[in-house]
CSV table of C-alpha atoms in Angstrom, one decimal:
chain,number,residue,atom,x,y,z
A,1,MET,CA,35.3,56.7,89.9
A,2,ARG,CA,36.0,60.2,88.8
A,3,THR,CA,35.8,61.6,85.3
A,4,LYS,CA,38.1,64.3,84.1
A,5,GLN,CA,36.2,67.3,82.6
A,6,ILE,CA,38.0,68.8,79.6
A,7,THR,CA,37.3,72.5,79.8
A,8,GLN,CA,39.1,75.8,80.1
A,9,LYS,CA,39.2,75.0,83.8
A,10,ASP,CA,41.4,72.0,83.3
A,11,GLY,CA,42.4,70.2,86.4
A,12,TYR,CA,38.9,70.3,87.7
A,13,TYR,CA,37.3,66.9,88.3
A,14,MET,CA,33.5,66.4,88.1
A,15,THR,CA,31.4,63.7,89.7
A,16,LYS,CA,29.2,61.6,87.5
A,17,ALA,CA,26.1,63.5,88.8
A,18,ALA,CA,27.7,66.8,88.1
A,19,GLU,CA,28.6,65.7,84.6
A,20,LEU,CA,25.0,64.6,83.9
A,21,ALA,CA,23.8,67.9,85.2
A,22,LYS,CA,26.1,69.6,82.8
A,23,MET,CA,24.8,67.5,79.9
A,24,GLY,CA,21.3,68.5,80.9
A,25,GLU,CA,22.3,72.2,80.8
A,26,VAL,CA,23.8,71.7,77.3
A,27,ILE,CA,20.5,70.2,76.1
A,28,THR,CA,18.5,73.0,77.7
A,29,ASN,CA,20.8,75.5,75.9
A,30,SER,CA,20.0,73.6,72.6
A,31,GLN,CA,23.6,73.1,71.9
A,32,ILE,CA,22.8,69.7,70.6
A,33,GLY,CA,19.8,68.3,68.7
A,34,GLY,CA,18.6,68.5,65.2
A,35,ARG,CA,16.9,71.3,63.3
A,36,ARG,CA,13.9,72.5,65.2
A,37,ASN,CA,12.7,75.7,63.6
A,38,ILE,CA,10.2,75.2,60.8
A,39,VAL,CA,10.1,79.0,60.0
A,40,ILE,CA,12.5,80.2,57.3
A,41,ASN,CA,14.2,83.6,57.8
A,42,GLY,CA,12.9,83.9,61.3
A,43,ALA,CA,15.7,86.2,62.3
A,44,MET,CA,14.9,88.5,59.4
A,45,GLN,CA,18.4,88.2,57.9
A,46,VAL,CA,17.5,87.8,54.2
A,47,ALA,CA,15.9,90.5,52.1
A,48,GLN,CA,16.6,89.8,48.4
A,49,ARG,CA,13.9,92.1,47.1
A,50,ALA,CA,14.4,95.3,49.1
A,51,THR,CA,15.1,96.4,52.6
A,52,GLN,CA,12.4,99.1,52.6
A,53,VAL,CA,9.2,99.6,50.7
A,54,THR,CA,6.9,102.5,51.4
A,55,GLY,CA,3.2,103.1,50.6
A,56,LEU,CA,2.1,99.5,51.0
A,57,GLY,CA,-1.4,98.5,51.7
A,58,ALA,CA,-3.1,98.3,48.3
A,59,ALA,CA,-1.8,94.8,47.2
A,60,ASP,CA,-0.7,91.5,48.7
A,61,GLY,CA,2.9,90.5,48.3
A,62,TYR,CA,6.4,89.7,49.4
A,63,HIS,CA,7.8,93.2,49.6
A,64,THR,CA,11.1,93.1,51.6
A,65,LEU,CA,12.1,90.2,53.9
A,66,ASP,CA,12.1,86.8,52.2
A,67,ARG,CA,9.3,84.4,53.0
A,68,TRP,CA,7.3,87.1,54.9
A,69,ASN,CA,4.1,87.9,53.0
A,70,MET,CA,1.7,90.7,53.6
A,71,GLU,CA,-1.8,89.6,52.8
A,72,ILE,CA,-4.4,92.2,52.4
A,73,GLY,CA,-8.2,91.8,52.1
A,74,ASP,CA,-10.6,94.4,50.7
A,75,THR,CA,-8.1,97.3,50.4
A,76,SER,CA,-8.0,99.6,53.4
A,77,ALA,CA,-7.2,103.3,53.2
A,78,GLY,CA,-4.4,102.5,55.6
A,79,ARG,CA,-0.9,102.5,54.3
A,80,PHE,CA,2.4,101.3,55.8
A,81,THR,CA,6.1,101.0,55.3
A,82,MET,CA,7.8,97.6,55.6
A,83,ASP,CA,11.5,97.6,56.7
A,84,GLN,CA,14.3,95.2,57.4
A,85,ILE,CA,15.8,97.2,60.3
A,86,ALA,CA,19.0,96.9,62.4
A,87,ASP,CA,17.1,96.6,65.7
A,88,GLY,CA,16.4,93.5,67.8
A,89,PRO,CA,16.7,91.9,71.2
A,90,SER,CA,20.1,90.7,72.4
A,91,GLY,CA,21.5,88.3,69.8
A,92,PHE,CA,19.4,89.5,66.9
A,93,ALA,CA,20.9,92.0,64.4
A,94,ASN,CA,17.7,92.5,62.4
A,95,SER,CA,13.9,92.7,62.8
A,96,LEU,CA,10.9,93.3,60.5
A,97,LYS,CA,9.3,96.7,61.2
A,98,LEU,CA,5.9,97.9,60.0
A,99,THR,CA,5.1,101.6,60.4
A,100,THR,CA,1.7,103.0,59.6
A,101,SER,CA,2.1,105.9,57.3
A,102,THR,CA,-1.6,106.6,56.6
A,103,ALA,CA,-4.1,105.8,59.4
A,104,ASP,CA,-7.5,104.2,58.7
A,105,THR,CA,-10.1,104.3,61.5
A,106,SER,CA,-13.1,103.8,59.3
A,107,ILE,CA,-12.7,100.1,58.9
A,108,ALA,CA,-14.9,98.3,56.3
A,109,ALA,CA,-16.1,94.8,57.3
A,110,GLY,CA,-13.9,92.9,54.8
A,111,GLU,CA,-10.6,94.6,55.5
A,112,PHE,CA,-7.7,92.8,56.9
A,113,LEU,CA,-3.9,92.9,57.1
A,114,LYS,CA,-1.9,89.9,58.0
A,115,LEU,CA,1.8,89.2,58.2
A,116,GLU,CA,2.3,85.6,57.3
A,117,GLN,CA,4.6,82.8,56.4
A,118,ARG,CA,3.3,79.9,54.3
A,119,PHE,CA,4.6,76.3,54.6
A,120,GLU,CA,4.7,73.4,52.2
A,121,GLY,CA,2.9,70.3,53.3
A,122,LYS,CA,6.1,68.3,52.7
A,123,ASP,CA,7.8,70.3,55.5
A,124,LEU,CA,5.1,69.7,58.1
A,125,GLN,CA,4.6,65.9,58.2
A,126,GLN,CA,6.4,65.8,61.6
A,127,LEU,CA,3.4,67.6,63.1
A,128,LYS,CA,1.4,64.3,62.5
A,129,LYS,CA,-1.7,66.5,62.0
A,130,GLY,CA,-4.8,64.5,61.4
A,131,THR,CA,-3.6,61.4,63.3
A,132,SER,CA,-4.1,60.2,66.9
A,133,ASP,CA,-0.4,61.0,67.4
A,134,ALA,CA,-0.8,64.7,66.4
A,135,GLU,CA,1.8,67.0,68.1
A,136,LYS,CA,1.4,70.3,69.8
A,137,VAL,CA,3.1,73.2,68.1
A,138,THR,CA,4.9,76.0,69.9
A,139,VAL,CA,5.4,79.3,68.2
A,140,SER,CA,7.7,81.9,69.7
A,141,PHE,CA,8.8,85.3,68.6
A,142,TYR,CA,10.1,88.7,69.9
A,143,VAL,CA,8.0,91.7,69.4
A,144,LYS,CA,7.7,95.4,70.4
A,145,GLY,CA,5.8,98.5,69.3
A,146,ASN,CA,5.4,102.2,69.9
A,147,ALA,CA,2.6,101.5,72.4
A,148,ALA,CA,0.8,98.6,74.0
A,149,ALA,CA,-1.2,96.5,71.6
A,150,THR,CA,-3.0,93.2,71.2
A,151,TYR,CA,-2.8,91.1,68.1
A,152,THR,CA,-3.7,87.6,67.1
A,153,CYS,CA,-1.5,84.7,66.1
A,154,GLU,CA,-3.1,82.0,64.0
A,155,LEU,CA,-2.2,78.7,62.5
A,156,GLU,CA,-4.3,78.3,59.4
A,157,ASP,CA,-4.7,74.8,57.9
A,158,VAL,CA,-5.2,75.8,54.3
A,159,ASP,CA,-5.6,72.2,53.1
A,160,ASN,CA,-8.7,71.7,55.4
A,161,THR,CA,-9.9,75.3,56.0
A,162,ARG,CA,-9.3,75.0,59.8
A,163,SER,CA,-7.6,77.4,62.2
A,164,ILE,CA,-6.4,77.8,65.8
A,165,ASN,CA,-5.9,81.2,67.3
A,166,GLN,CA,-4.3,82.9,70.3
A,167,ALA,CA,-4.0,86.6,71.3
A,168,PHE,CA,-0.7,88.1,72.3
A,169,SER,CA,0.4,91.4,73.7
A,170,VAL,CA,3.0,93.9,72.5
A,171,THR,CA,4.7,96.4,74.7
A,172,THR,CA,7.3,99.1,74.1
A,173,ASP,CA,10.1,96.7,75.1
A,174,TRP,CA,11.3,93.6,73.3
A,175,THR,CA,9.3,90.7,74.8
A,176,ARG,CA,9.4,87.1,73.8
A,177,VAL,CA,5.9,85.7,73.1
A,178,ILE,CA,5.5,82.0,73.6
A,179,LEU,CA,2.3,80.3,72.3
A,180,THR,CA,1.8,76.6,72.5
A,181,PHE,CA,-1.0,75.4,70.1
A,182,ALA,CA,-3.1,72.3,70.7
A,183,ALA,CA,-2.6,69.3,68.6
A,184,ASP,CA,-5.1,68.6,65.8
A,185,THR,CA,-6.2,65.0,65.4
A,186,SER,CA,-8.5,66.0,62.5
A,187,ASP,CA,-7.6,66.4,58.8
A,188,PRO,CA,-4.0,65.6,57.8
A,189,LEU,CA,-1.9,68.0,55.7
A,190,GLY,CA,-1.0,67.1,52.2
A,191,ASN,CA,2.5,65.8,51.6
A,192,ASP,CA,3.2,68.1,48.7
A,193,VAL,CA,4.9,71.4,47.7
A,194,ASN,CA,1.7,73.4,48.0
A,195,ASN,CA,0.7,75.8,50.7
A,196,SER,CA,-0.7,73.6,53.5
A,197,LEU,CA,-0.4,75.8,56.6
A,198,GLN,CA,0.1,79.4,57.3
A,199,LEU,CA,1.5,81.2,60.4
A,200,ASN,CA,-0.6,84.4,60.4
A,201,ILE,CA,-0.2,87.5,62.5
A,202,TRP,CA,-3.5,89.4,62.3
A,203,LEU,CA,-2.7,93.1,62.5
A,204,HIS,CA,-5.9,94.7,61.3
A,205,GLY,CA,-9.4,93.5,60.4
A,206,GLY,CA,-13.0,94.5,60.0
A,207,ALA,CA,-16.2,93.0,61.4
A,208,THR,CA,-16.1,90.0,59.1
A,209,TYR,CA,-13.2,88.7,61.2
A,210,SER,CA,-14.3,89.7,64.7
A,211,GLY,CA,-17.3,89.9,66.8
A,212,GLY,CA,-18.0,86.2,67.2
A,213,THR,CA,-17.1,84.2,70.2
A,214,PHE,CA,-13.3,84.0,70.2
A,215,VAL,CA,-12.1,80.7,71.7
A,216,SER,CA,-8.4,80.7,72.3
A,217,ASN,CA,-6.3,77.7,71.4
A,218,ALA,CA,-8.9,75.4,69.9
A,219,TRP,CA,-8.8,73.9,66.4
A,220,LYS,CA,-12.0,74.4,64.4
A,221,ASP,CA,-13.3,74.7,60.9
A,222,ILE,CA,-12.8,78.4,60.1
A,223,VAL,CA,-15.5,80.7,61.4
A,224,GLU,CA,-14.5,84.0,60.0
A,225,ASN,CA,-15.8,86.2,62.7
A,226,THR,CA,-13.9,84.4,65.4
A,227,ARG,CA,-10.4,84.7,63.9
A,228,MET,CA,-9.4,87.9,65.7
A,229,ALA,CA,-9.3,88.2,69.5
A,230,GLU,CA,-11.4,90.5,71.5
A,231,SER,CA,-9.9,94.0,72.2
A,232,HIS,CA,-7.8,93.6,69.1
A,233,THR,CA,-5.6,96.5,68.0
A,234,SER,CA,-5.6,97.8,64.5
A,235,ILE,CA,-2.2,98.7,63.3
A,236,PHE,CA,-3.8,101.4,61.2
A,237,ASP,CA,-5.3,103.2,64.2
A,238,SER,CA,-2.7,106.0,64.1
A,239,GLU,CA,0.2,107.1,62.0
A,240,ALA,CA,2.6,106.6,64.9
A,241,ARG,CA,1.8,102.9,65.2
A,242,THR,CA,4.8,100.5,64.8
A,243,PHE,CA,5.2,96.8,65.0
A,244,PHE,CA,8.6,95.0,65.3
A,245,ILE,CA,9.1,91.3,65.1
A,246,THR,CA,12.1,88.9,64.9
A,247,GLY,CA,13.3,85.5,66.2
A,248,VAL,CA,10.2,83.8,64.9
A,249,GLN,CA,10.3,80.0,65.6
A,250,MET,CA,7.7,77.3,65.1
A,251,GLU,CA,8.6,73.9,66.5
A,252,VAL,CA,7.0,70.6,67.3
A,253,GLY,CA,6.1,70.1,71.0
A,254,SER,CA,4.9,72.0,74.0
A,255,GLN,CA,8.2,73.7,74.9
A,256,ALA,CA,9.7,76.8,73.4
A,257,THR,CA,13.4,76.1,73.0
A,258,PRO,CA,16.0,78.9,72.4
A,259,PHE,CA,15.8,80.4,69.0
A,260,GLU,CA,17.7,78.3,66.5
A,261,HIS,CA,20.2,80.7,64.8
A,262,ARG,CA,21.2,79.6,61.3
A,263,SER,CA,23.9,81.1,59.2
A,264,PHE,CA,23.1,83.7,56.6
A,265,GLY,CA,24.1,81.3,53.9
A,266,GLU,CA,21.8,78.6,55.2
A,267,GLU,CA,18.9,81.0,55.4
A,268,LEU,CA,19.6,82.4,51.9
A,269,THR,CA,19.6,78.9,50.5
A,270,LEU,CA,16.3,78.1,52.1
A,271,CYS,CA,14.8,81.3,50.8
A,272,GLN,CA,16.0,80.6,47.2
A,273,ARG,CA,13.7,77.7,46.9
A,274,TYR,CA,11.0,80.3,46.6
A,275,PHE,CA,12.7,83.4,45.2
A,276,GLN,CA,15.9,84.1,43.4
A,277,SER,CA,17.3,87.5,42.3
A,278,TYR,CA,20.1,87.9,39.8
A,279,THR,CA,22.0,91.0,38.8
A,280,ASP,CA,25.6,91.8,38.1
A,281,ASN,CA,25.8,94.4,40.8
A,282,GLY,CA,24.3,92.4,43.6
A,283,SER,CA,23.9,88.9,44.7
A,284,GLY,CA,23.8,86.3,42.1
A,285,GLY,CA,26.0,87.8,39.4
A,286,GLY,CA,24.1,86.0,36.7
A,287,ASN,CA,25.0,85.2,33.1
A,288,VAL,CA,24.0,82.8,30.4
A,289,THR,CA,27.0,81.2,28.8
A,290,ASN,CA,25.6,78.7,26.4
A,291,GLY,CA,23.5,80.9,24.2
A,292,THR,CA,23.2,81.2,20.4
A,293,ILE,CA,22.2,83.9,18.1
A,294,ILE,CA,19.2,82.8,16.0
A,295,SER,CA,18.3,85.3,13.3
A,296,ASP,CA,18.5,88.6,15.2
A,297,ARG,CA,18.0,87.5,18.8
A,298,PHE,CA,19.9,85.8,21.6
A,299,TYR,CA,18.5,82.5,23.0
A,300,GLY,CA,20.0,80.7,26.0
A,301,THR,CA,19.1,78.4,28.9
A,302,PHE,CA,19.6,79.8,32.4
A,303,ARG,CA,20.0,77.3,35.2
A,304,TYR,CA,19.0,78.6,38.6
A,305,GLN,CA,21.4,78.4,41.5
A,306,LYS,CA,19.0,76.2,43.4
A,307,GLN,CA,16.0,74.1,42.4
A,308,MET,CA,12.8,76.0,42.9
A,309,ARG,CA,9.7,74.8,44.8
A,310,ALA,CA,7.7,74.6,41.6
A,311,ILE,CA,7.8,76.0,38.1
A,312,PRO,CA,8.2,79.7,38.7
A,313,SER,CA,5.0,81.7,38.3
A,314,SER,CA,6.8,84.9,37.2
A,315,PHE,CA,10.1,86.2,35.9
A,316,THR,CA,10.4,89.9,36.7
A,317,THR,CA,13.0,91.9,34.9
A,318,THR,CA,14.3,95.3,33.8
A,319,SER,CA,14.0,97.1,30.4
A,320,GLY,CA,17.6,97.0,29.3
A,321,GLY,CA,20.6,96.3,31.4
A,322,PHE,CA,21.7,93.1,29.6
A,323,ASN,CA,24.6,92.6,27.3
A,324,VAL,CA,24.9,90.1,24.5
A,325,GLN,CA,28.4,89.1,23.5
A,326,SER,CA,29.4,87.0,20.6
A,327,SER,CA,32.7,86.5,18.8
A,328,ALA,CA,31.7,89.3,16.4
A,329,LEU,CA,30.3,92.0,18.7
A,330,SER,CA,29.0,93.1,22.0
A,331,VAL,CA,25.6,94.8,22.3
A,332,GLY,CA,24.4,96.4,25.5
A,333,SER,CA,21.1,97.7,26.8
A,334,MET,CA,19.3,94.5,25.7
A,335,SER,CA,16.2,93.2,27.4
A,336,ILE,CA,14.8,89.7,28.0
A,337,ASP,CA,11.5,89.7,26.1
A,338,GLU,CA,10.5,86.1,26.3
A,339,THR,CA,10.9,83.2,28.8
A,340,PHE,CA,9.9,79.7,27.8
A,341,ASN,CA,10.4,76.1,28.7
A,342,ALA,CA,10.5,77.0,32.4
A,343,THR,CA,11.0,74.1,34.8
A,344,ILE,CA,12.0,73.9,38.4
A,345,ASP,CA,15.7,73.9,37.4
A,346,SER,CA,16.0,76.2,34.4
A,347,VAL,CA,14.3,78.5,31.9
A,348,ARG,CA,15.2,79.7,28.4
A,349,PHE,CA,15.6,83.4,27.7
A,350,ARG,CA,15.2,85.3,24.5
A,351,THR,CA,16.3,88.8,24.1
A,352,GLY,CA,14.9,91.6,21.9
A,353,SER,CA,16.1,91.8,18.3
A,354,ASN,CA,19.1,93.6,17.0
A,355,SER,CA,19.9,93.9,13.4
A,356,ASN,CA,23.7,93.7,14.0
A,357,PHE,CA,23.5,90.1,15.2
A,358,THR,CA,24.7,87.3,13.0
A,359,GLY,CA,22.6,84.1,13.2
A,360,GLY,CA,24.4,80.9,14.1
A,361,GLN,CA,27.0,82.5,16.4
A,362,GLY,CA,27.6,81.3,19.9
A,363,ALA,CA,27.0,84.0,22.5
A,364,ILE,CA,26.7,84.8,26.1
A,365,LEU,CA,24.1,87.0,27.9
A,366,ARG,CA,25.7,89.1,30.7
A,367,PHE,CA,23.6,90.7,33.4
A,368,ASP,CA,25.1,94.2,33.7
A,369,THR,CA,22.7,96.4,35.4
A,370,GLY,CA,19.8,94.1,34.4
A,371,THR,CA,17.9,92.2,36.9
A,372,ILE,CA,15.9,89.0,36.7
A,373,GLU,CA,13.8,87.8,39.7
A,374,ILE,CA,12.5,84.3,39.7
A,375,ASN,CA,9.4,83.7,41.8
A,376,SER,CA,8.0,80.4,43.1
A,377,GLU,CA,6.5,81.7,46.3
A,378,LEU,CA,3.6,80.0,47.9
B,1,MET,CA,-2.8,92.2,41.2
B,2,ASP,CA,-3.2,95.8,40.0
B,3,ILE,CA,-2.6,95.2,36.3
B,4,GLN,CA,-1.7,98.1,34.1
B,5,SER,CA,-1.3,96.1,30.9
B,6,SER,CA,-0.9,92.5,29.6
B,7,GLN,CA,0.1,91.1,26.3
B,8,TYR,CA,0.9,87.7,24.9
B,9,VAL,CA,4.5,87.0,23.7
B,10,ARG,CA,4.9,84.9,20.7
B,11,ASP,CA,7.8,82.4,20.1
B,12,GLU,CA,9.7,81.8,16.9
B,13,ASP,CA,7.1,79.2,15.9
B,14,GLY,CA,4.3,81.8,16.2
B,15,GLN,CA,2.8,80.3,19.3
B,16,ASN,CA,2.0,82.2,22.5
B,17,SER,CA,4.7,81.3,25.0
B,18,CYS,CA,4.2,83.8,27.9
B,19,ILE,CA,2.4,86.9,29.0
B,20,LYS,CA,4.2,90.3,29.4
B,21,LEU,CA,2.6,92.0,32.4
B,22,VAL,CA,3.0,95.5,33.8
B,23,LEU,CA,1.6,96.3,37.2
B,24,ASN,CA,0.6,99.8,38.4
B,25,ASN,CA,2.7,99.2,41.5
B,26,MET,CA,5.8,97.5,40.1
B,27,PRO,CA,8.8,97.6,42.6
B,28,ASN,CA,11.3,100.3,41.9
B,29,ASN,CA,14.1,98.0,40.6
B,30,VAL,CA,12.1,96.2,37.9
B,31,ASP,CA,9.9,97.1,35.0
B,32,TYR,CA,7.8,94.1,33.9
B,33,MET,CA,7.0,90.5,34.4
B,34,LEU,CA,7.0,87.5,32.1
B,35,ILE,CA,4.3,85.0,33.1
B,36,PRO,CA,4.5,81.4,32.0
B,37,LEU,CA,1.3,79.9,30.6
B,38,ASN,CA,1.1,77.5,33.5
B,39,THR,CA,-2.4,77.0,34.9
B,40,GLU,CA,-0.9,76.1,38.3
B,41,GLY,CA,1.1,79.3,38.5
B,42,LYS,CA,-0.4,81.9,40.9
B,43,HIS,CA,0.4,84.8,38.6
B,44,TYR,CA,-1.2,83.1,35.6
B,45,GLN,CA,-4.3,82.3,37.8
B,46,ALA,CA,-4.5,86.0,38.9
B,47,ILE,CA,-4.5,87.1,35.3
B,48,GLN,CA,-7.3,84.7,34.5
B,49,GLU,CA,-9.3,86.2,37.4
B,50,TRP,CA,-8.6,89.6,35.9
B,51,VAL,CA,-9.8,88.4,32.5
B,52,ALA,CA,-12.9,86.9,34.1
B,53,GLU,CA,-13.7,90.4,35.4
B,54,GLY,CA,-14.0,91.5,31.7
B,55,ASN,CA,-10.4,92.5,30.9
B,56,THR,CA,-8.5,91.3,27.9
B,57,ILE,CA,-4.9,90.2,27.3
B,58,ALA,CA,-3.6,92.0,24.2
B,59,GLU,CA,-2.5,89.8,21.3
B,60,ALA,CA,1.2,89.5,20.6
B,61,ASP,CA,2.9,92.0,18.3
């Protein structure tokens, strides 16, 4: 029996064996199958906060690309710039670039610099960690730098203070790094919205985090001086040092499959569970339409575009830039001076006072040049 | 957090409702943060660590 293959090459007939081989090729190319990549914004597409921040190194934080945190221990003299940059291997429009702007070769013991993504326990139950069925995890990413370097990739079980580590090399050309991590049958991850596991890229560290016997690819209770591989490079060793990364994927199993590209809209939505930015001249275009003037201030409830992971831990805003409009008047250059009744879905805003307001009137709050950033990051 | 200043904000009932926080290294596009009084919030926890070091949150105006 012959089966007709419906392709651009119509008229071509395939045997059953050839058809099955073709199906295998499709599977290998990951053209079918469910979502595999646990990492959010792995292709470095979404940067709601900024596309470049200079002079970093004094404080932890999410500075540019969404979901990518820079964690800093015992402040180094080293400083760096963090960019979302239009550079990447074939098929990737963007990457994350770190550039050392101030070198630090006098490294105190407690210093470290890590690029990391933090994951909720709810999103990791398929790893079956802490059970006899625990799965291996494969991490893959594309990297390059200005010169050869060795860094350490770590999975850190925050719930149980355990880790597993592997070194990887960087060259001056884009290279895909594939690291398969052993399964961990000890200590399950919490099924909650808290930080259960981190994917850490160690880029710099002092003697507190090195010097012990580094054992590659073995889960253990954290021993601080074994977290960084031997012959580890410090990104702060010279001002010319750069580190580029994109196409980051973490998936269940021992095979690295092709990077799972998601649309910009999908990635943005995933990122907005942790951070949302609203301004009238950028993404969001926010306003509060159901407000009221009480005495000499505007009050209104703002519903987020997407439910947050948890009650936001901060609302960051601008002095001025908001406009209050009622049936009687329009007042610009207003500021949000109080947030209250914050939930995972909404928050109430209050503006500063203005003697021209008339209590009892309905009003809207327009975000002109004003910005409000809502933060529920891990 | 590298805190420059912190001050409670009072609601219409006279109760503290959030903390206005200014950092020494605020991003360029924003000026201050409003921090919910939520003990599970990481920014609120960081302020409490700062207080434990001997610093004080200013009373509301």
